[in-house]
mmCIF file of C-alpha atoms and ligand atoms in Angstrom:
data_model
loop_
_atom_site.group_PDB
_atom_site.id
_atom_site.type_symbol
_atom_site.label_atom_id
_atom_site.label_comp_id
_atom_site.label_asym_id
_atom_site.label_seq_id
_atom_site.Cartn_x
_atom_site.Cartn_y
_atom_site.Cartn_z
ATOM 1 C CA UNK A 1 83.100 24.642 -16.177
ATOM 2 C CA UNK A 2 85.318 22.449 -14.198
ATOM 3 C CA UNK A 3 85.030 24.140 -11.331
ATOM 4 C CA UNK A 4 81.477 24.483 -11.668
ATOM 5 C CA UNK A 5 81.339 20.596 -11.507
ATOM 6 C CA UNK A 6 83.604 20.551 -8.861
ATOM 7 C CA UNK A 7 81.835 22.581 -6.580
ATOM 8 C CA UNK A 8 78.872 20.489 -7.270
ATOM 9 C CA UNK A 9 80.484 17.078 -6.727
ATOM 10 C CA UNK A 10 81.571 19.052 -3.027
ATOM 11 C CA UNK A 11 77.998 19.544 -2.607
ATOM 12 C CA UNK A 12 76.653 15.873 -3.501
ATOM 13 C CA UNK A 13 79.006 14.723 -1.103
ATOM 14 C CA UNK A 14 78.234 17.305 1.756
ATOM 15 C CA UNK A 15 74.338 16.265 1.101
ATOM 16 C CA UNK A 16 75.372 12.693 1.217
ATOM 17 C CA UNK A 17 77.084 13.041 4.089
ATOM 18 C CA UNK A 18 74.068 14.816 5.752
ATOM 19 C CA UNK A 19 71.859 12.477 4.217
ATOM 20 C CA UNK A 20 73.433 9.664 6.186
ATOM 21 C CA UNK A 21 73.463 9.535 10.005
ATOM 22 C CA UNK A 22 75.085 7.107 11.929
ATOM 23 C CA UNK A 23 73.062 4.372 11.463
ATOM 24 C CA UNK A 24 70.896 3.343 14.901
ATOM 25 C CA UNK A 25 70.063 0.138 15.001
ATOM 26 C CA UNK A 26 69.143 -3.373 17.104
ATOM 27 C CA UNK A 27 72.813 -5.088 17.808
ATOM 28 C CA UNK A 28 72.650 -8.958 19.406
ATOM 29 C CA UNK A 29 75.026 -11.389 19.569
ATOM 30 C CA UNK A 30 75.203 -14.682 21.693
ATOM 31 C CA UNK A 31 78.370 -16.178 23.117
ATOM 32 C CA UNK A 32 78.812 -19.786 24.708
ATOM 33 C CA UNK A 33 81.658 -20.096 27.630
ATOM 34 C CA UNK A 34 81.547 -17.931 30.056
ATOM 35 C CA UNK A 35 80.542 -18.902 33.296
ATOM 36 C CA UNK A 36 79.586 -22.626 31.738
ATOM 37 C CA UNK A 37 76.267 -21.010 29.764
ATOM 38 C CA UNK A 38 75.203 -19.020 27.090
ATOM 39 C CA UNK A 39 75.280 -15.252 27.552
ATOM 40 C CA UNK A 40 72.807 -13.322 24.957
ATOM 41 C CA UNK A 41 73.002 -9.886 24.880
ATOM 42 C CA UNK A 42 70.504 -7.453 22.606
ATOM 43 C CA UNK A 43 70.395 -3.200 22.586
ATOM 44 C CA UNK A 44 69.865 -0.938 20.416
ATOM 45 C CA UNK A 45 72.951 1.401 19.573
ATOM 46 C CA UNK A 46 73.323 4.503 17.130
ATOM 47 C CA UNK A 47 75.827 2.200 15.305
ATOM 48 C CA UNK A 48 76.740 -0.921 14.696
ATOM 49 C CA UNK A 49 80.391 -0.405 15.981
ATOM 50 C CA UNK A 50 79.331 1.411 18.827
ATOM 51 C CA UNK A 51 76.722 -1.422 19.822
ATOM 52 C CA UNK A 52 79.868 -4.478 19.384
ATOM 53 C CA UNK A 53 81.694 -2.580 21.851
ATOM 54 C CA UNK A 54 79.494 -2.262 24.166
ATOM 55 C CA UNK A 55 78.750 -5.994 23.996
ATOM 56 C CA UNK A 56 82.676 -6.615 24.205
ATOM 57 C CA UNK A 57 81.968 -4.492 27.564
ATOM 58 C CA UNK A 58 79.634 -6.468 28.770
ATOM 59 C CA UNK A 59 81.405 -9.585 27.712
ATOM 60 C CA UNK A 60 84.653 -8.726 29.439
ATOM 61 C CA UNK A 61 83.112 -7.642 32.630
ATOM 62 C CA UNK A 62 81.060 -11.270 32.611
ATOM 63 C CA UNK A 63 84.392 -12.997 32.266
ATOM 64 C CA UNK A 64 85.566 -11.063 35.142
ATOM 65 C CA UNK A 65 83.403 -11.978 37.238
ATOM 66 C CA UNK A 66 83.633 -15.976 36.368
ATOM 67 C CA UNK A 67 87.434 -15.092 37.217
ATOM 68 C CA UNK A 68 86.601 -14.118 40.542
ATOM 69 C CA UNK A 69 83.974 -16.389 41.396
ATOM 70 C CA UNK A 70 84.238 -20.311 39.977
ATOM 71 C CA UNK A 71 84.366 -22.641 41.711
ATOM 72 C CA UNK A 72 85.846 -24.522 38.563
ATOM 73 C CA UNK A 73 88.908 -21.980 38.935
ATOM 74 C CA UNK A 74 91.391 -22.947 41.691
ATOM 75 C CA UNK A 75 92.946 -19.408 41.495
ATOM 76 C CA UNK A 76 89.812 -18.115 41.720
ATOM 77 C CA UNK A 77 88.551 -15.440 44.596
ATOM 78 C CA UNK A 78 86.223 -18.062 45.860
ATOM 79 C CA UNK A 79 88.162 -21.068 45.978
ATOM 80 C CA UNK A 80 90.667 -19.116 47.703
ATOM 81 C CA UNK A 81 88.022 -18.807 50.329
ATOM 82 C CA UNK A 82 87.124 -22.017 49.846
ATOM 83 C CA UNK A 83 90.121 -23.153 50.254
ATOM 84 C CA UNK A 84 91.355 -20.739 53.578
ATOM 85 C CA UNK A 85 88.242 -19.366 55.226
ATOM 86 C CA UNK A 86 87.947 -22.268 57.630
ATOM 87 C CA UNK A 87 91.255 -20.761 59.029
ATOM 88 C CA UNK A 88 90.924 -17.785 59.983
ATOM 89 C CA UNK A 89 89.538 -14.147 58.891
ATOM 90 C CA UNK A 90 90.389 -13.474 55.177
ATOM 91 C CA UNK A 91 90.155 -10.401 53.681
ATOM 92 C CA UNK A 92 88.407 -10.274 50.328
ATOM 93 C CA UNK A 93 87.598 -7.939 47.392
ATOM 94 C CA UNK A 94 84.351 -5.189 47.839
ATOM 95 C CA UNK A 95 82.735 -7.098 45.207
ATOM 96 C CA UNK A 96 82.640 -10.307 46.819
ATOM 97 C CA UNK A 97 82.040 -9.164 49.960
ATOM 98 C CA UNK A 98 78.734 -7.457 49.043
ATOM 99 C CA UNK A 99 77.637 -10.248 47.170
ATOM 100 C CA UNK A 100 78.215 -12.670 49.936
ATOM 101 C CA UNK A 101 76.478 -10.058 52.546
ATOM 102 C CA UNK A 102 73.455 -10.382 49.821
ATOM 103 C CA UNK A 103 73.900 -14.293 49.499
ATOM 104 C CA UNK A 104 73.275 -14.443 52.893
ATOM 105 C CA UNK A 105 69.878 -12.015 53.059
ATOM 106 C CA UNK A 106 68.290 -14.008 50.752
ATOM 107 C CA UNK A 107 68.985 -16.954 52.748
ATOM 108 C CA UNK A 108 67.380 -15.158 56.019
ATOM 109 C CA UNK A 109 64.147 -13.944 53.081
ATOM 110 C CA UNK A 110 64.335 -17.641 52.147
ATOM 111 C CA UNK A 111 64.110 -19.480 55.897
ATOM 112 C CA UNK A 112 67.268 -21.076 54.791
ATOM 113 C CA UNK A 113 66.126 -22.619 50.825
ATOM 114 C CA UNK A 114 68.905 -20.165 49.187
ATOM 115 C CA UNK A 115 72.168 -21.260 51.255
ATOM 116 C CA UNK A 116 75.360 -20.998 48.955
ATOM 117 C CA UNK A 117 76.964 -23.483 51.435
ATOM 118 C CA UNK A 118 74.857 -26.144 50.104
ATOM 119 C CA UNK A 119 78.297 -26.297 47.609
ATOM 120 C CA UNK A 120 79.652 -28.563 51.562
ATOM 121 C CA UNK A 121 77.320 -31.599 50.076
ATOM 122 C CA UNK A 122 76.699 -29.783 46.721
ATOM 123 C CA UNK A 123 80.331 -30.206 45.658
ATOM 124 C CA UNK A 124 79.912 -34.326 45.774
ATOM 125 C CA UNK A 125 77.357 -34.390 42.826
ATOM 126 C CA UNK A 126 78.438 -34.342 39.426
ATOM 127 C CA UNK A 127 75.182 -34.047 37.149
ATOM 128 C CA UNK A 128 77.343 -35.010 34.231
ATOM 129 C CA UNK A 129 78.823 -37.583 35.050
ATOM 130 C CA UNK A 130 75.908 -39.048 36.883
ATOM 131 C CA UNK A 131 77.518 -39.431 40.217
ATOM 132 C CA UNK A 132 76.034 -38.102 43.471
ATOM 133 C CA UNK A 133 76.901 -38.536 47.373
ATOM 134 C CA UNK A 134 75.902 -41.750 49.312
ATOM 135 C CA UNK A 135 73.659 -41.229 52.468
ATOM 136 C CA UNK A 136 77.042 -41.505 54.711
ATOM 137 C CA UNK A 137 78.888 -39.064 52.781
ATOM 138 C CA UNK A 138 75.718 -37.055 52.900
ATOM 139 C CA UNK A 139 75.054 -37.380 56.894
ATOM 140 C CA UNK A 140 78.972 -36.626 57.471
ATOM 141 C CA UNK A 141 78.983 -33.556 55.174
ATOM 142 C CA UNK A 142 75.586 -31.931 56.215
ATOM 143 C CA UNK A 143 76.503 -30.225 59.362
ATOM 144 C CA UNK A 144 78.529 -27.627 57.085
ATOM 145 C CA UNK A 145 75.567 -26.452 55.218
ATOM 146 C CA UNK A 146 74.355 -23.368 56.978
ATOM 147 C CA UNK A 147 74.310 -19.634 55.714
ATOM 148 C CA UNK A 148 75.548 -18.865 59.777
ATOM 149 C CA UNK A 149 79.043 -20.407 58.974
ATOM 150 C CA UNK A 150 79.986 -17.753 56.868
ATOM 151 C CA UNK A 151 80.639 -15.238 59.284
ATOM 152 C CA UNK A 152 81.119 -11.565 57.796
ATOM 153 C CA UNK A 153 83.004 -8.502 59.001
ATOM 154 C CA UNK A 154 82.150 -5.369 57.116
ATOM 155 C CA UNK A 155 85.163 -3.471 59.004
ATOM 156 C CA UNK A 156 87.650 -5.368 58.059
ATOM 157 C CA UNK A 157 86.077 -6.683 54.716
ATOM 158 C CA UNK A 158 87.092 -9.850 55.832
ATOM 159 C CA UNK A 159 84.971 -13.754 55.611
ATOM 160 C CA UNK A 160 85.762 -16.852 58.047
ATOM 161 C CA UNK A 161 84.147 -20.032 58.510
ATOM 162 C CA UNK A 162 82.801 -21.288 61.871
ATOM 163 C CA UNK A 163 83.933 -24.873 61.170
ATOM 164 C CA UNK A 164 86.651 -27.497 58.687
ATOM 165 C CA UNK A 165 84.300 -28.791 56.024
ATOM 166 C CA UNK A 166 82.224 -25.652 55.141
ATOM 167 C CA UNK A 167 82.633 -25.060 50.739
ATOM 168 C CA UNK A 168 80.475 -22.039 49.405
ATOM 169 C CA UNK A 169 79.344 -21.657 45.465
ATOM 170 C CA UNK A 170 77.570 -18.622 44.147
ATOM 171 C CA UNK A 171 76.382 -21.108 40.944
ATOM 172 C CA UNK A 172 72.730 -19.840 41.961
ATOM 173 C CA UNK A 173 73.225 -15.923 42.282
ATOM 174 C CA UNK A 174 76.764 -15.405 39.924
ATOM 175 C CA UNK A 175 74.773 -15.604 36.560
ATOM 176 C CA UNK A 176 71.902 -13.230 37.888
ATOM 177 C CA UNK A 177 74.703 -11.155 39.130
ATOM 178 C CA UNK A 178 76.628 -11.503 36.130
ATOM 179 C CA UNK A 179 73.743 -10.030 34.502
ATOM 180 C CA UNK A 180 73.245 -6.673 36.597
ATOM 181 C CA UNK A 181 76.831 -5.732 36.274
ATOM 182 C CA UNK A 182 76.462 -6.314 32.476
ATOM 183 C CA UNK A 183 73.328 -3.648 32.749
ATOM 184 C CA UNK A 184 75.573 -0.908 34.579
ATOM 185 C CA UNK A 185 77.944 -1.581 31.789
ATOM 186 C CA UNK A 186 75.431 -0.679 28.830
ATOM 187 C CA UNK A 187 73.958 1.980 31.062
ATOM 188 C CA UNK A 188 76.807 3.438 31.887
ATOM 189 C CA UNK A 189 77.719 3.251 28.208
ATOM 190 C CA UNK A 190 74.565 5.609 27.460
ATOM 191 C CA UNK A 191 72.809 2.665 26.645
ATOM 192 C CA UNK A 192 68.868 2.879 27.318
ATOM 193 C CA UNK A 193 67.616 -0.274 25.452
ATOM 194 C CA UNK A 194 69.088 -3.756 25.998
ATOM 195 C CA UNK A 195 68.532 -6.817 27.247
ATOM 196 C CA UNK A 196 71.043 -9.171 29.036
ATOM 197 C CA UNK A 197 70.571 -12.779 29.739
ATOM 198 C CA UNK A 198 72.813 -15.459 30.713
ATOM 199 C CA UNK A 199 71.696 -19.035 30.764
ATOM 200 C CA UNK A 200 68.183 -18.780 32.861
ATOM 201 C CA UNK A 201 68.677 -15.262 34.354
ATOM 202 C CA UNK A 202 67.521 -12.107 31.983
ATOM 203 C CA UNK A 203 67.508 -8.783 32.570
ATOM 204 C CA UNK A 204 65.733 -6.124 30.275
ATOM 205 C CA UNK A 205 66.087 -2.073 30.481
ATOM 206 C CA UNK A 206 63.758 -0.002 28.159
ATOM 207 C CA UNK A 207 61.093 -0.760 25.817
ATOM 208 C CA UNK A 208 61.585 -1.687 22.050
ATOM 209 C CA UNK A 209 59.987 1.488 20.867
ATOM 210 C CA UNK A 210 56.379 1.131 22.916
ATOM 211 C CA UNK A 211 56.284 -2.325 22.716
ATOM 212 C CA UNK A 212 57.491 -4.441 25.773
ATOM 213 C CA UNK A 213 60.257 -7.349 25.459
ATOM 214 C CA UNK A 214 58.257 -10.910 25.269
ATOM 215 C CA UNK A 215 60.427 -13.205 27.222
ATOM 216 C CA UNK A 216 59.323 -17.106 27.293
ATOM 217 C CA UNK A 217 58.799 -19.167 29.907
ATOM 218 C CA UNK A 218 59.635 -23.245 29.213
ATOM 219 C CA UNK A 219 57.671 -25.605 29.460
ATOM 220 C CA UNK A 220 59.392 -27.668 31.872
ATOM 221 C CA UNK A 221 58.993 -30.901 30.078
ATOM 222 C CA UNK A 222 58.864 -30.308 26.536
ATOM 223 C CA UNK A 223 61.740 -29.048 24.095
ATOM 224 C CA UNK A 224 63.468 -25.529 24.377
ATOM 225 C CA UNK A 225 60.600 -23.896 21.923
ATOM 226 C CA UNK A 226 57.905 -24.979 23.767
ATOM 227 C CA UNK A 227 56.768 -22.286 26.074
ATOM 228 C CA UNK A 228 53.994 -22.363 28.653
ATOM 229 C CA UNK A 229 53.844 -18.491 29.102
ATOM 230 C CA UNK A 230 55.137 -15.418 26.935
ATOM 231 C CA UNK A 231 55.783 -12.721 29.652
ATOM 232 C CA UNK A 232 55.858 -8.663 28.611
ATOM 233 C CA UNK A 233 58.409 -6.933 30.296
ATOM 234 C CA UNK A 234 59.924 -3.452 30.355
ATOM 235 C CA UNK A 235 62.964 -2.582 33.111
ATOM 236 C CA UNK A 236 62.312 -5.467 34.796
ATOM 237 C CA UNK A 237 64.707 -9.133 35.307
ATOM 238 C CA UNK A 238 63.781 -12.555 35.103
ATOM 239 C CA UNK A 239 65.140 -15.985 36.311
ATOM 240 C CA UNK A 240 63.868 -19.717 35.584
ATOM 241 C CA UNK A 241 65.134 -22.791 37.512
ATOM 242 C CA UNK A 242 64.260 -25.974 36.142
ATOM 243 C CA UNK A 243 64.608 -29.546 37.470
ATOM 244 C CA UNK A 244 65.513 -30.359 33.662
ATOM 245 C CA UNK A 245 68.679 -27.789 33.636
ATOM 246 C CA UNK A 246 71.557 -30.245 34.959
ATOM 247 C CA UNK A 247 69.923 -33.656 36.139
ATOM 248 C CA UNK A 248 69.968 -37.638 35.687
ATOM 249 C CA UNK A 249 67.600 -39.981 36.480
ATOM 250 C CA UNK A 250 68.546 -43.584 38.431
ATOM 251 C CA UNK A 251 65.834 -45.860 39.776
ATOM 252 C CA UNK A 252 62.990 -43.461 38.706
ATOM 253 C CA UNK A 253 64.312 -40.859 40.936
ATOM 254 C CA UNK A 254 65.124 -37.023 39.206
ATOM 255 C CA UNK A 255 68.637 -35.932 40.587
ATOM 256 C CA UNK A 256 69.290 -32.699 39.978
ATOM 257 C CA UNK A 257 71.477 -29.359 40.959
ATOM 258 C CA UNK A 258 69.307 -27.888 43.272
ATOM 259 C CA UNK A 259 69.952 -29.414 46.711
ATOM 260 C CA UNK A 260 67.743 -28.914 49.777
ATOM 261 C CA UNK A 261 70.289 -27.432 52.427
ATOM 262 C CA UNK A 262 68.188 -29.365 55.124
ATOM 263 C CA UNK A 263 68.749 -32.451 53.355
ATOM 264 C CA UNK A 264 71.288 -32.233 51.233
ATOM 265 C CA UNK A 265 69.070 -34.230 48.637
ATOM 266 C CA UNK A 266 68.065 -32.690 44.957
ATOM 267 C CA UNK A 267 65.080 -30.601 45.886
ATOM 268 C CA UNK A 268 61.712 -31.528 44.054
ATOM 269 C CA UNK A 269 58.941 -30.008 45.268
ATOM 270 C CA UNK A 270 58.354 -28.351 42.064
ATOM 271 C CA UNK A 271 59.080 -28.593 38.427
ATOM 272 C CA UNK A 272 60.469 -24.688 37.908
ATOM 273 C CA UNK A 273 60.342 -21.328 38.993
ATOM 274 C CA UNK A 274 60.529 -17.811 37.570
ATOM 275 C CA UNK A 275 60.448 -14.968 39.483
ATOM 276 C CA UNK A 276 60.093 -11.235 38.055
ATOM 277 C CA UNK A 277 61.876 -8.418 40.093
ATOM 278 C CA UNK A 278 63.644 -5.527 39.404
ATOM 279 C CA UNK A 279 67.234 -6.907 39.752
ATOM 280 C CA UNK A 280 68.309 -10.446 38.508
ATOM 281 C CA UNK A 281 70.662 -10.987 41.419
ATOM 282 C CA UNK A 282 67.644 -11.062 43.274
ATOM 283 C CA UNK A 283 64.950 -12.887 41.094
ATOM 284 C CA UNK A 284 68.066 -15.417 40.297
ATOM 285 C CA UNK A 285 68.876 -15.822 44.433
ATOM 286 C CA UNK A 286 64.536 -16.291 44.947
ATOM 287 C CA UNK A 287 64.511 -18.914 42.279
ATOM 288 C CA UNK A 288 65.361 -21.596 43.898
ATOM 289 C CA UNK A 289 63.253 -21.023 46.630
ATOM 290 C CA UNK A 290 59.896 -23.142 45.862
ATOM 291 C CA UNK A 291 62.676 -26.279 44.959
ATOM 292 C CA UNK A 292 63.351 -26.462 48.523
ATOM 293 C CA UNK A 293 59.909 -24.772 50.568
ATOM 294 C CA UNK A 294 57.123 -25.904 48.050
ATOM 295 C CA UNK A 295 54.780 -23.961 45.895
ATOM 296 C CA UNK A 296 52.539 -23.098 49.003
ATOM 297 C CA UNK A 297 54.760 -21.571 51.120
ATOM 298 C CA UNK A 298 57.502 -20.065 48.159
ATOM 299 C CA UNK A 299 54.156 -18.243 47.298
ATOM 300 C CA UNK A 300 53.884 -16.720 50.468
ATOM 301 C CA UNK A 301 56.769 -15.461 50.678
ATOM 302 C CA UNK A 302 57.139 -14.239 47.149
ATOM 303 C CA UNK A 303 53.861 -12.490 47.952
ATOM 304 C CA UNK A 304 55.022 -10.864 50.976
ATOM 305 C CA UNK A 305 57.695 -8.884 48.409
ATOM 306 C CA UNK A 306 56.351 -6.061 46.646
ATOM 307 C CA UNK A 307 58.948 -6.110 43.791
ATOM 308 C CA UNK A 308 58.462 -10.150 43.133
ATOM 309 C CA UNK A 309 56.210 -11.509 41.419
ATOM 310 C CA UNK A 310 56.593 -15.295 40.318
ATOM 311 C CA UNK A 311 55.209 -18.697 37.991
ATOM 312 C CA UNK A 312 55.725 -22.230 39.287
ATOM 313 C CA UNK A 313 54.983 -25.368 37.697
ATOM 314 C CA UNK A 314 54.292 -27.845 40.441
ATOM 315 C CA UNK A 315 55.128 -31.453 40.163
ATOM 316 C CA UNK A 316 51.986 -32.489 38.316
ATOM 317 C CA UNK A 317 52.197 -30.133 35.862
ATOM 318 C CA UNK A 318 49.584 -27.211 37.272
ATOM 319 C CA UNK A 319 50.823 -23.816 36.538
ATOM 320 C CA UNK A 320 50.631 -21.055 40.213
ATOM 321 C CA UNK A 321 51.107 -17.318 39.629
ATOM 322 C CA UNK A 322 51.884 -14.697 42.699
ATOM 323 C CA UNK A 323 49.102 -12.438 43.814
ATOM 324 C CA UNK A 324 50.302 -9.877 41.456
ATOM 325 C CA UNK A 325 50.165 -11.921 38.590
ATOM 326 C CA UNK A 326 46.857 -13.847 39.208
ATOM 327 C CA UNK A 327 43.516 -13.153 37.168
ATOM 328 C CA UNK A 328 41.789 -11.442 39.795
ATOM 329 C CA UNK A 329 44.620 -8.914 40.333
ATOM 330 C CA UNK A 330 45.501 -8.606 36.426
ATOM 331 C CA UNK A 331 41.526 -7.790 36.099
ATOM 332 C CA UNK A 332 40.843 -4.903 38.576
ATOM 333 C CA UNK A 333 40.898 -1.794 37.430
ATOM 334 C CA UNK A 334 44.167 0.245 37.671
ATOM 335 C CA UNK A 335 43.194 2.748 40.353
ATOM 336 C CA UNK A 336 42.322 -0.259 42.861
ATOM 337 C CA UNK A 337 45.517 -2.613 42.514
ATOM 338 C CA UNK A 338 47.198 0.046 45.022
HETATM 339 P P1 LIG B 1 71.410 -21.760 36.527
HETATM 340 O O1 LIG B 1 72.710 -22.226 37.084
HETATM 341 O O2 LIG B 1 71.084 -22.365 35.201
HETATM 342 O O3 LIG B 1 71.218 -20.278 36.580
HETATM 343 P P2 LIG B 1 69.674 -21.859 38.794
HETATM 344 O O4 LIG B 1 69.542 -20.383 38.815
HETATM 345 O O5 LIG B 1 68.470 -22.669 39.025
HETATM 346 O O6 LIG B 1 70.312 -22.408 37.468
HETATM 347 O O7 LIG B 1 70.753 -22.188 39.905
HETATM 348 C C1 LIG B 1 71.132 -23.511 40.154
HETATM 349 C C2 LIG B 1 72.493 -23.500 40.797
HETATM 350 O O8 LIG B 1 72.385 -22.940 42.118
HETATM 351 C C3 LIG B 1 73.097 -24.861 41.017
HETATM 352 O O9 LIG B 1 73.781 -25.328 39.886
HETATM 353 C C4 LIG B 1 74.010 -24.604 42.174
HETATM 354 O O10 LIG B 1 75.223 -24.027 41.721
HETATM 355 C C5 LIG B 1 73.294 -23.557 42.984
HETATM 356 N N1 LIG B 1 72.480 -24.101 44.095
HETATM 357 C C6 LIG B 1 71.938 -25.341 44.218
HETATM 358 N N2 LIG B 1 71.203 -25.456 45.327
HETATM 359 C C7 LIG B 1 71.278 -24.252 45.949
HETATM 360 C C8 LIG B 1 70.725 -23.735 47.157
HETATM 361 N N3 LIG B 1 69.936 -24.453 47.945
HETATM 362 N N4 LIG B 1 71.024 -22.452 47.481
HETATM 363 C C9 LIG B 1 71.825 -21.708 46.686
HETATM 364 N N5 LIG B 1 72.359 -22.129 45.546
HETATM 365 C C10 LIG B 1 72.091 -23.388 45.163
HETATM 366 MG MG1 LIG B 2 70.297 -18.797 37.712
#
């Protein structure tokens, strides 16, 4: 009898067992701190466990990249460059290499509105604390600001600086960057359904079971919940600049941290940008764009990319969508949008 009950106690536990896979399910967590924004990661994971680490993944290799690349770091990669380019050739890591070699082909895409030397002028505002640059300082600094100064030698993996006074910062492509490594991360992880997003830069692979992700757009000057578009996307990124990020007003005039590199003034011409691409290095290095060029001609050459599309708010509050996003495109039937 008592092994009679034993064998069927084996049995409820075998069924059990059975019974219970590992249990798949949607993992998220959001982190504040690393690379001065919030990073919010989302996927969907056969367990919970399994799902944390791959966040932790994700999470260390954002970190690693902040390590490299702050300028807020003086032992960082960059403000080693920063601080020894103007010298002479210095030879850097693959990773930073390639991103500067990309830094500077979206400033050729972008006649010059995406220049990460805009950090020569750039590096004398201080959005916080309200302080910006006088025209002088401006004037004396501005000759530095040109994508051309950064002169790159893929032999020797090496970066110089043509002249004293030249300061780079990847602050408008690191986050977007940021974001793709954290991608190959989950991917490589056997991920196939996440999304990654760290402050205004998002990235999205997969579906959530046949439905698309819904990402937001802001409305530029309401409150965070106040959207002026939902977008539906599936393996696709995402980036929003907004004159309302990191600003301060003084005499009625909107300072804020993206500076014309022709100028070296806050550029206005619009109130934000999103652009859709397939990568968010890319969408996050285009973003800036219609700040400095204007929603006329940032629309040109958004539309002359076939992987970008893009949604501007200009200045007096009139919403402008890319060819591939406008009505008449969005209507036609499949078969004709080739
Ligand atoms: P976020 O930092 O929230 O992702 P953006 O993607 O709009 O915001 O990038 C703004 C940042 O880009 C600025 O804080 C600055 O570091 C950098 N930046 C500002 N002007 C330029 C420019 N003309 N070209 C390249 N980077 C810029
Ligand atoms: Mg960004």
């Amino acid at each position: 009898m008592m092994d009679q009950m034993k064998t069927f106690v084996a049995c409820l536990s075998l069924f059990a067992c059975l019974a219970a896979p590992a249990h798949a399910e949607w993992v998220r967590r959001i982190t504040d701190g690393i690379m001065g924004t919030r990073i919010t990661v989302e996927l969907w994971a056969d367990d919970q466990a399994k799902g944390n680490r791959a966040i932790d993944a994700v999470l260390d290799e954002m970190r690693h990249i902040d390590e490299t690349m702050s300028v807020y770091k003086p032992t960082s990669e960059v403000s080693q460059v920063n601080a020894k380019a103007a010298d002479g050739p210095m030879r850097i890591s693959k990773e930073l290499f390639d991103l500067l070699t990309t830094a500077k082909e979206y400033s050729v895409i972008t006649d010059g509105a995406f220049d990460i030397t805009y950090a020569s002028v750039g590096y004398m505002y201080d959005f916080r604390k309200h302080v910006r640059p006088d025209e002088a300082q401006i004037a004396k600094a501005l000759p530095a600001v040109n994508y051309r100064h950064v002169l790159l030698d893929p032999k020797n993996q090496t970066v110089q600086f043509s002249q004293k006074g030249v300061r780079i910062d990847l602050g408008g492509i690191a986050k977007g960057y940021s974001v793709d490594r954290g991608i190959d991360v989950l991917k490589s992880l056997g991920i196939t359904r996440a999304y990654v997003g760290a402050g205004g830069d998002s990235r999205i692979i997969g579906d959530r079971f046949g439905k698309p992700w819904i990402v937001g757009i802001r409305d530029p000057r309401k409150g965070p919940g106040e959207v002026i578009a939902r977008i539906p996307l599936v393996d696709a990124a995402i980036s929003t600049s907004g004159d309302y990020e990191r600003f301060f007003v003084e005499n009625g005039v909107r300072y804020h941290h993206i500076i014309d590199p022709h100028t070296g003034h806050s550029a206005s011409k619009v109130r934000s940008a999103t652009v859709i691409g397939p990568y968010a290095t890319r969408t996050d290095g285009l973003s800036k764009t219609a700040f400095v060029l204007g929603p006329e001609k940032a629309l040109e050459i958004y539309n002359r990319m076939d992987d970008i599309d893009a949604i501007i708010v200009k200045l007096d509050g009139t919403v402008v969508y890319s060819k591939g996003m406008s009505r008449a495109q969005r209507d036609k039937p499949a078969e004709q949008q080739r």
